[in-house]
């Protein structure tokens, strides 16, 4: 707590000293005011940090990284265009007068050394030694980094990359400009671009150096741009990591600004810090209480990621300059003055003033009362007053956009007020005002019940006015506190919607499409991009011409036919363990969609998630849906092991029916059995297995008993599992025959079943890499030629994994659109 002498216009004074004011962090740069008369001011401001990390610096660093990669990518994929552009620039340089080039060289040469020296002297005089040290370190790091990158690029045997970055395919070219990058890093950390005349000098010098560098053909345009973005990025991340000197004004400075605006205070108490500013409560000389909000550059960029994501997702979202302090202040003041002119029940904005070049203060009248969220009971008068306050705003086309329970206050005189108005907008759209009505309805319904909230709204707005909320009754349209509250009352929106439909107009009302991009759409786009990348990377190593020309197309068509049969078997293997009736054609589509899902997830996990989701959308209880999929997986594993044992015995049986399995197989089986028995002899392993497997068995058991009571369903499920495995075996067998190979079906079955087991355990999407390696090794060990084995496995994977992704994507989109996924 500070007791600070502050000049005022009161007859009651107390003397003050001329000593500087000491702050908790040791600062004493603001001297106490010594007017002719003074009074004591009590300031509770907490500890002001010397250095802060600004969120906007981190956001800009991410932009710098994105620009760097974009520049490299553009130069790589358009290397010919880049080289042509460099040649045109070099040709254009010859047409410039020698005097112009000389002037640019002089400015760049002198400025490269002179600007950092002059800026360093300025920072020393301003006692910013720490900032100077940070700027020098960032500059040095950038120079070293760009020099190392240039060395690495010159050592890489990639003429295309060299041409893109150096303008020449020879290894002696220069790919980066370390001095230019270091200069930009220094300017960024020293924050010269935010101060005049330093910003003008910085632009002139950087421009001169860049132009001379490119025109002299010392470096390609792409290399220079990369140097600039890397220097900027290093400066930004250094600024964020080391912190920058705070621009937050002290409590004394805030009090001085309030007094200059005509509101001398005797008390200023810090309350909280939000993304929209720091809040204080002030008491003036005449006893009036003010709610004070201070904006400073330390807050720039706070909440920027959330705002960007919201703007990307929603079509109708207020944008109030979160990344720019001045625009934030202007927006808050504009909405407040507009509401005040409209006569709305909102606190009046009494003062909007500058504190210093980096901070502003807004002072509102203080409403003494309680938030609706703090009240035990709301009267009908309270509800109607809240609706009238919103009606007044909307009559003047002003939106609020944050009508949750903490922003509605009942004053001590029983008057209802709306606060938090800086989130709204003037000249509001019809959609924004519909969202306001929807959120007010939800908030009041959460506090007083749906019937009372609708009755009060109907009294104030009428049926037609209240029904305007119907298309906007969507959780995505509401503010974050309202969405959080509705999660605990999931049926409330449905109840409100049904009631409004009953009392509203007879015409059907379609929901407003508020979402520009749904999360599911975004995920689908990312999945598709990853799938395309993985597909191209795998097919890049495949000699498709050889596959096409050497394969027997009769067997290829057979492999495609058997691959189609696998989806029917997979559908039966699921529907057979679901007592409820589900459509077979949609179940088949779900299996196709599951194949698409495995592109970005391990093979089993993607299919399980799709199947559980499909059953839930089909109307099956989530617990029963999970149990059904669990039964299917357990039975599939059991059948898989039985088939592996059976075909293993068949593969080891000779023509005279004597059983002589390969010695390596016998050894492997014995080793595996010993390992399993040995592991289960350890108490910790038994306990862990019981914890992981026990719940699954307890969940699967009752469902399996239910299915077992219906023999035809059990037969359908087991038959589907058999059809699924036999069809996959047939696909692998046909793939081998397509390239002239020959193995017994039993051996092919053992190789497939063993390879599938390894593939299911692999953590890679779709078992990529693991399945191919296991199948190729198995076929080769079985005596098949290595080249034929590799070609057969590639054909098998193309038929069973890659080709189905195309209809799988369509099935995923179709089922999603139909609400079946």
PDB file of C-alpha atoms in Angstrom, residues 22-213:
ATOM      1  CA  UNK A  22       9.466   3.964  -4.083  1.00  0.00           C
ATOM      2  CA  UNK A  23       7.644   0.993  -5.654  1.00  0.00           C
ATOM      3  CA  UNK A  24       7.790  -2.686  -4.615  1.00  0.00           C
ATOM      4  CA  UNK A  25      10.026  -3.578  -7.537  1.00  0.00           C
ATOM      5  CA  UNK A  26      12.531  -0.883  -6.650  1.00  0.00           C
ATOM      6  CA  UNK A  27      11.528   1.643  -9.335  1.00  0.00           C
ATOM      7  CA  UNK A  28      11.696   5.287  -8.402  1.00  0.00           C
ATOM      8  CA  UNK A  29      11.363   6.913 -11.799  1.00  0.00           C
ATOM      9  CA  UNK A  30       8.114   8.756 -11.006  1.00  0.00           C
ATOM     10  CA  UNK A  31       8.721  11.659  -8.583  1.00  0.00           C
ATOM     11  CA  UNK A  32       6.033  12.648  -6.165  1.00  0.00           C
ATOM     12  CA  UNK A  33       3.904  15.579  -7.187  1.00  0.00           C
ATOM     13  CA  UNK A  34       4.511  18.692  -5.091  1.00  0.00           C
ATOM     14  CA  UNK A  35       1.731  21.154  -5.766  1.00  0.00           C
ATOM     15  CA  UNK A  36       0.897  24.118  -3.632  1.00  0.00           C
ATOM     16  CA  UNK A  37      -1.781  22.031  -1.899  1.00  0.00           C
ATOM     17  CA  UNK A  38      -2.121  18.268  -1.557  1.00  0.00           C
ATOM     18  CA  UNK A  39      -4.119  15.480   0.013  1.00  0.00           C
ATOM     19  CA  UNK A  40      -3.280  11.883   0.874  1.00  0.00           C
ATOM     20  CA  UNK A  41      -4.085   9.201  -1.720  1.00  0.00           C
ATOM     21  CA  UNK A  42      -4.156   5.508  -0.823  1.00  0.00           C
ATOM     22  CA  UNK A  43      -2.980   3.257  -3.667  1.00  0.00           C
ATOM     23  CA  UNK A  44      -2.996  -0.550  -3.552  1.00  0.00           C
ATOM     24  CA  UNK A  45      -1.424  -1.665  -6.799  1.00  0.00           C
ATOM     25  CA  UNK A  46       0.476  -4.877  -6.105  1.00  0.00           C
ATOM     26  CA  UNK A  47       3.940  -5.571  -7.492  1.00  0.00           C
ATOM     27  CA  UNK A  48       4.639  -4.299 -10.987  1.00  0.00           C
ATOM     28  CA  UNK A  49       7.049  -6.663 -12.792  1.00  0.00           C
ATOM     29  CA  UNK A  50      10.020  -5.079 -14.453  1.00  0.00           C
ATOM     30  CA  UNK A  51       9.810  -7.321 -17.516  1.00  0.00           C
ATOM     31  CA  UNK A  52       6.870  -9.112 -19.099  1.00  0.00           C
ATOM     32  CA  UNK A  53       6.308 -11.639 -21.867  1.00  0.00           C
ATOM     33  CA  UNK A  54       3.863 -10.228 -24.380  1.00  0.00           C
ATOM     34  CA  UNK A  55       1.564 -12.747 -26.099  1.00  0.00           C
ATOM     35  CA  UNK A  56       1.694 -10.734 -29.311  1.00  0.00           C
ATOM     36  CA  UNK A  57       5.444 -11.406 -29.614  1.00  0.00           C
ATOM     37  CA  UNK A  58       4.803 -15.156 -29.570  1.00  0.00           C
ATOM     38  CA  UNK A  59       2.037 -14.811 -32.150  1.00  0.00           C
ATOM     39  CA  UNK A  60       4.306 -12.799 -34.429  1.00  0.00           C
ATOM     40  CA  UNK A  61       7.094 -15.363 -33.988  1.00  0.00           C
ATOM     41  CA  UNK A  62       4.752 -18.066 -35.299  1.00  0.00           C
ATOM     42  CA  UNK A  63       3.999 -15.831 -38.279  1.00  0.00           C
ATOM     43  CA  UNK A  64       7.737 -15.411 -38.903  1.00  0.00           C
ATOM     44  CA  UNK A  65       8.249 -19.190 -38.824  1.00  0.00           C
ATOM     45  CA  UNK A  66       5.356 -19.691 -41.242  1.00  0.00           C
ATOM     46  CA  UNK A  67       6.755 -17.053 -43.617  1.00  0.00           C
ATOM     47  CA  UNK A  68      10.189 -18.689 -43.521  1.00  0.00           C
ATOM     48  CA  UNK A  69       8.849 -22.110 -44.483  1.00  0.00           C
ATOM     49  CA  UNK A  70       6.531 -20.573 -47.078  1.00  0.00           C
ATOM     50  CA  UNK A  71       9.473 -18.772 -48.686  1.00  0.00           C
ATOM     51  CA  UNK A  72      11.571 -21.940 -48.777  1.00  0.00           C
ATOM     52  CA  UNK A  73       8.653 -23.894 -50.209  1.00  0.00           C
ATOM     53  CA  UNK A  74       7.907 -21.299 -52.870  1.00  0.00           C
ATOM     54  CA  UNK A  75      11.577 -21.116 -53.886  1.00  0.00           C
ATOM     55  CA  UNK A  76      11.825 -24.918 -54.006  1.00  0.00           C
ATOM     56  CA  UNK A  77       8.719 -25.594 -56.056  1.00  0.00           C
ATOM     57  CA  UNK A  78       9.162 -22.545 -58.283  1.00  0.00           C
ATOM     58  CA  UNK A  79      12.945 -22.648 -58.626  1.00  0.00           C
ATOM     59  CA  UNK A  80      12.836 -21.710 -62.316  1.00  0.00           C
ATOM     60  CA  UNK A  81      10.610 -18.715 -61.641  1.00  0.00           C
ATOM     61  CA  UNK A  82      12.814 -17.698 -58.733  1.00  0.00           C
ATOM     62  CA  UNK A  83      15.942 -17.928 -60.839  1.00  0.00           C
ATOM     63  CA  UNK A  84      14.267 -15.912 -63.613  1.00  0.00           C
ATOM     64  CA  UNK A  85      13.224 -13.233 -61.121  1.00  0.00           C
ATOM     65  CA  UNK A  86      16.780 -12.985 -59.805  1.00  0.00           C
ATOM     66  CA  UNK A  87      18.078 -12.617 -63.367  1.00  0.00           C
ATOM     67  CA  UNK A  88      15.540  -9.871 -64.108  1.00  0.00           C
ATOM     68  CA  UNK A  89      16.550  -8.012 -60.951  1.00  0.00           C
ATOM     69  CA  UNK A  90      20.215  -8.276 -61.893  1.00  0.00           C
ATOM     70  CA  UNK A  91      19.451  -6.986 -65.391  1.00  0.00           C
ATOM     71  CA  UNK A  92      17.435  -4.125 -63.940  1.00  0.00           C
ATOM     72  CA  UNK A  93      20.316  -3.168 -61.668  1.00  0.00           C
ATOM     73  CA  UNK A  94      22.483  -2.440 -64.695  1.00  0.00           C
ATOM     74  CA  UNK A  95      19.947   0.151 -65.856  1.00  0.00           C
ATOM     75  CA  UNK A  96      20.075   2.149 -62.605  1.00  0.00           C
ATOM     76  CA  UNK A  97      22.311   5.244 -62.490  1.00  0.00           C
ATOM     77  CA  UNK A  98      25.615   4.656 -60.772  1.00  0.00           C
ATOM     78  CA  UNK A  99      24.871   7.521 -58.375  1.00  0.00           C
ATOM     79  CA  UNK A 100      21.745   5.745 -57.059  1.00  0.00           C
ATOM     80  CA  UNK A 101      23.639   2.536 -56.448  1.00  0.00           C
ATOM     81  CA  UNK A 102      26.440   4.487 -54.764  1.00  0.00           C
ATOM     82  CA  UNK A 103      23.981   6.246 -52.445  1.00  0.00           C
ATOM     83  CA  UNK A 104      22.314   2.948 -51.520  1.00  0.00           C
ATOM     84  CA  UNK A 105      25.718   1.398 -50.797  1.00  0.00           C
ATOM     85  CA  UNK A 106      26.770   4.324 -48.621  1.00  0.00           C
ATOM     86  CA  UNK A 107      23.489   4.329 -46.659  1.00  0.00           C
ATOM     87  CA  UNK A 108      23.585   0.565 -46.197  1.00  0.00           C
ATOM     88  CA  UNK A 109      27.270   0.445 -45.250  1.00  0.00           C
ATOM     89  CA  UNK A 110      27.180   3.297 -42.774  1.00  0.00           C
ATOM     90  CA  UNK A 111      23.763   2.357 -41.404  1.00  0.00           C
ATOM     91  CA  UNK A 112      24.692  -1.271 -40.749  1.00  0.00           C
ATOM     92  CA  UNK A 113      27.210  -0.102 -38.147  1.00  0.00           C
ATOM     93  CA  UNK A 114      25.858   3.321 -37.289  1.00  0.00           C
ATOM     94  CA  UNK A 115      22.287   2.331 -36.437  1.00  0.00           C
ATOM     95  CA  UNK A 116      23.189  -0.292 -33.785  1.00  0.00           C
ATOM     96  CA  UNK A 117      25.814   2.032 -32.275  1.00  0.00           C
ATOM     97  CA  UNK A 118      23.428   4.982 -32.079  1.00  0.00           C
ATOM     98  CA  UNK A 119      20.608   2.811 -30.714  1.00  0.00           C
ATOM     99  CA  UNK A 120      22.978   1.331 -28.115  1.00  0.00           C
ATOM    100  CA  UNK A 121      23.977   4.806 -26.915  1.00  0.00           C
ATOM    101  CA  UNK A 122      20.300   5.737 -26.685  1.00  0.00           C
ATOM    102  CA  UNK A 123      19.463   2.654 -24.610  1.00  0.00           C
ATOM    103  CA  UNK A 124      22.399   3.323 -22.285  1.00  0.00           C
ATOM    104  CA  UNK A 125      21.181   6.868 -21.745  1.00  0.00           C
ATOM    105  CA  UNK A 126      17.654   5.566 -21.057  1.00  0.00           C
ATOM    106  CA  UNK A 127      19.091   3.010 -18.599  1.00  0.00           C
ATOM    107  CA  UNK A 128      17.964   0.066 -20.713  1.00  0.00           C
ATOM    108  CA  UNK A 129      21.173  -1.946 -20.321  1.00  0.00           C
ATOM    109  CA  UNK A 130      19.312  -5.259 -20.031  1.00  0.00           C
ATOM    110  CA  UNK A 131      17.436  -4.582 -23.255  1.00  0.00           C
ATOM    111  CA  UNK A 132      20.706  -3.664 -24.979  1.00  0.00           C
ATOM    112  CA  UNK A 133      22.293  -6.930 -23.843  1.00  0.00           C
ATOM    113  CA  UNK A 134      19.277  -8.898 -25.125  1.00  0.00           C
ATOM    114  CA  UNK A 135      19.460  -7.118 -28.495  1.00  0.00           C
ATOM    115  CA  UNK A 136      23.177  -7.835 -28.895  1.00  0.00           C
ATOM    116  CA  UNK A 137      22.725 -11.508 -27.948  1.00  0.00           C
ATOM    117  CA  UNK A 138      19.841 -11.917 -30.411  1.00  0.00           C
ATOM    118  CA  UNK A 139      21.891 -10.261 -33.159  1.00  0.00           C
ATOM    119  CA  UNK A 140      24.894 -12.490 -32.473  1.00  0.00           C
ATOM    120  CA  UNK A 141      22.757 -15.633 -32.366  1.00  0.00           C
ATOM    121  CA  UNK A 142      21.093 -14.719 -35.679  1.00  0.00           C
ATOM    122  CA  UNK A 143      24.438 -14.125 -37.399  1.00  0.00           C
ATOM    123  CA  UNK A 144      25.772 -17.479 -36.170  1.00  0.00           C
ATOM    124  CA  UNK A 145      22.551 -19.281 -37.085  1.00  0.00           C
ATOM    125  CA  UNK A 146      22.419 -17.902 -40.614  1.00  0.00           C
ATOM    126  CA  UNK A 147      26.123 -18.646 -41.125  1.00  0.00           C
ATOM    127  CA  UNK A 148      25.619 -22.260 -40.017  1.00  0.00           C
ATOM    128  CA  UNK A 149      22.555 -22.597 -42.259  1.00  0.00           C
ATOM    129  CA  UNK A 150      24.524 -21.264 -45.213  1.00  0.00           C
ATOM    130  CA  UNK A 151      27.261 -23.836 -44.549  1.00  0.00           C
ATOM    131  CA  UNK A 152      24.737 -26.662 -44.291  1.00  0.00           C
ATOM    132  CA  UNK A 153      23.022 -25.639 -47.541  1.00  0.00           C
ATOM    133  CA  UNK A 154      26.353 -25.535 -49.368  1.00  0.00           C
ATOM    134  CA  UNK A 155      27.181 -29.057 -48.144  1.00  0.00           C
ATOM    135  CA  UNK A 156      23.850 -30.543 -49.224  1.00  0.00           C
ATOM    136  CA  UNK A 157      23.993 -32.243 -52.603  1.00  0.00           C
ATOM    137  CA  UNK A 158      20.833 -30.567 -53.909  1.00  0.00           C
ATOM    138  CA  UNK A 159      21.307 -28.355 -56.983  1.00  0.00           C
ATOM    139  CA  UNK A 160      17.620 -27.380 -56.843  1.00  0.00           C
ATOM    140  CA  UNK A 161      17.920 -26.069 -53.287  1.00  0.00           C
ATOM    141  CA  UNK A 162      21.148 -24.247 -54.116  1.00  0.00           C
ATOM    142  CA  UNK A 163      19.521 -22.628 -57.141  1.00  0.00           C
ATOM    143  CA  UNK A 164      16.517 -21.582 -55.065  1.00  0.00           C
ATOM    144  CA  UNK A 165      18.533 -19.960 -52.262  1.00  0.00           C
ATOM    145  CA  UNK A 166      21.755 -18.834 -53.942  1.00  0.00           C
ATOM    146  CA  UNK A 167      20.750 -18.336 -57.551  1.00  0.00           C
ATOM    147  CA  UNK A 168      23.428 -20.795 -58.675  1.00  0.00           C
ATOM    148  CA  UNK A 169      23.700 -24.579 -58.690  1.00  0.00           C
ATOM    149  CA  UNK A 170      27.372 -24.410 -57.674  1.00  0.00           C
ATOM    150  CA  UNK A 171      28.307 -25.068 -54.056  1.00  0.00           C
ATOM    151  CA  UNK A 172      30.140 -21.756 -53.697  1.00  0.00           C
ATOM    152  CA  UNK A 173      27.036 -19.556 -53.671  1.00  0.00           C
ATOM    153  CA  UNK A 174      25.774 -17.598 -50.663  1.00  0.00           C
ATOM    154  CA  UNK A 175      22.353 -18.660 -49.400  1.00  0.00           C
ATOM    155  CA  UNK A 176      21.825 -16.279 -46.474  1.00  0.00           C
ATOM    156  CA  UNK A 177      22.662 -12.733 -45.417  1.00  0.00           C
ATOM    157  CA  UNK A 178      23.843 -13.035 -41.788  1.00  0.00           C
ATOM    158  CA  UNK A 179      24.586  -9.309 -41.316  1.00  0.00           C
ATOM    159  CA  UNK A 180      21.138  -8.295 -42.566  1.00  0.00           C
ATOM    160  CA  UNK A 181      19.434 -10.903 -40.352  1.00  0.00           C
ATOM    161  CA  UNK A 182      21.478  -9.843 -37.326  1.00  0.00           C
ATOM    162  CA  UNK A 183      20.584  -6.196 -37.896  1.00  0.00           C
ATOM    163  CA  UNK A 184      16.870  -7.013 -38.040  1.00  0.00           C
ATOM    164  CA  UNK A 185      17.120  -9.108 -34.855  1.00  0.00           C
ATOM    165  CA  UNK A 186      18.780  -6.159 -33.088  1.00  0.00           C
ATOM    166  CA  UNK A 187      16.107  -3.725 -34.288  1.00  0.00           C
ATOM    167  CA  UNK A 188      13.349  -6.107 -33.185  1.00  0.00           C
ATOM    168  CA  UNK A 189      14.635  -6.632 -29.644  1.00  0.00           C
ATOM    169  CA  UNK A 190      15.486  -2.939 -29.232  1.00  0.00           C
ATOM    170  CA  UNK A 191      11.911  -2.123 -30.387  1.00  0.00           C
ATOM    171  CA  UNK A 192      13.184   0.598 -32.716  1.00  0.00           C
ATOM    172  CA  UNK A 193      10.218   0.220 -35.079  1.00  0.00           C
ATOM    173  CA  UNK A 194       7.908   1.576 -32.416  1.00  0.00           C
ATOM    174  CA  UNK A 195       9.804   4.836 -31.886  1.00  0.00           C
ATOM    175  CA  UNK A 196      10.389   7.774 -34.160  1.00  0.00           C
ATOM    176  CA  UNK A 197      12.713   8.672 -35.813  1.00  0.00           C
ATOM    177  CA  UNK A 198      14.290   5.260 -35.254  1.00  0.00           C
ATOM    178  CA  UNK A 199      11.569   3.509 -37.255  1.00  0.00           C
ATOM    179  CA  UNK A 200      12.229   5.661 -40.335  1.00  0.00           C
ATOM    180  CA  UNK A 201      15.989   5.153 -40.083  1.00  0.00           C
ATOM    181  CA  UNK A 202      15.551   1.403 -39.667  1.00  0.00           C
ATOM    182  CA  UNK A 203      13.334   1.087 -42.748  1.00  0.00           C
ATOM    183  CA  UNK A 204      15.707   3.169 -44.895  1.00  0.00           C
ATOM    184  CA  UNK A 205      18.816   1.249 -43.835  1.00  0.00           C
ATOM    185  CA  UNK A 206      17.251  -2.223 -44.099  1.00  0.00           C
ATOM    186  CA  UNK A 207      15.775  -1.335 -47.480  1.00  0.00           C
ATOM    187  CA  UNK A 208      19.123  -0.061 -48.752  1.00  0.00           C
ATOM    188  CA  UNK A 209      21.016  -3.152 -47.588  1.00  0.00           C
ATOM    189  CA  UNK A 210      18.406  -5.515 -49.047  1.00  0.00           C
ATOM    190  CA  UNK A 211      18.262  -3.745 -52.409  1.00  0.00           C
ATOM    191  CA  UNK A 212      22.044  -3.607 -52.790  1.00  0.00           C
ATOM    192  CA  UNK A 213      22.390  -7.257 -51.775  1.00  0.00           C
TER     193      UNK A 213
END
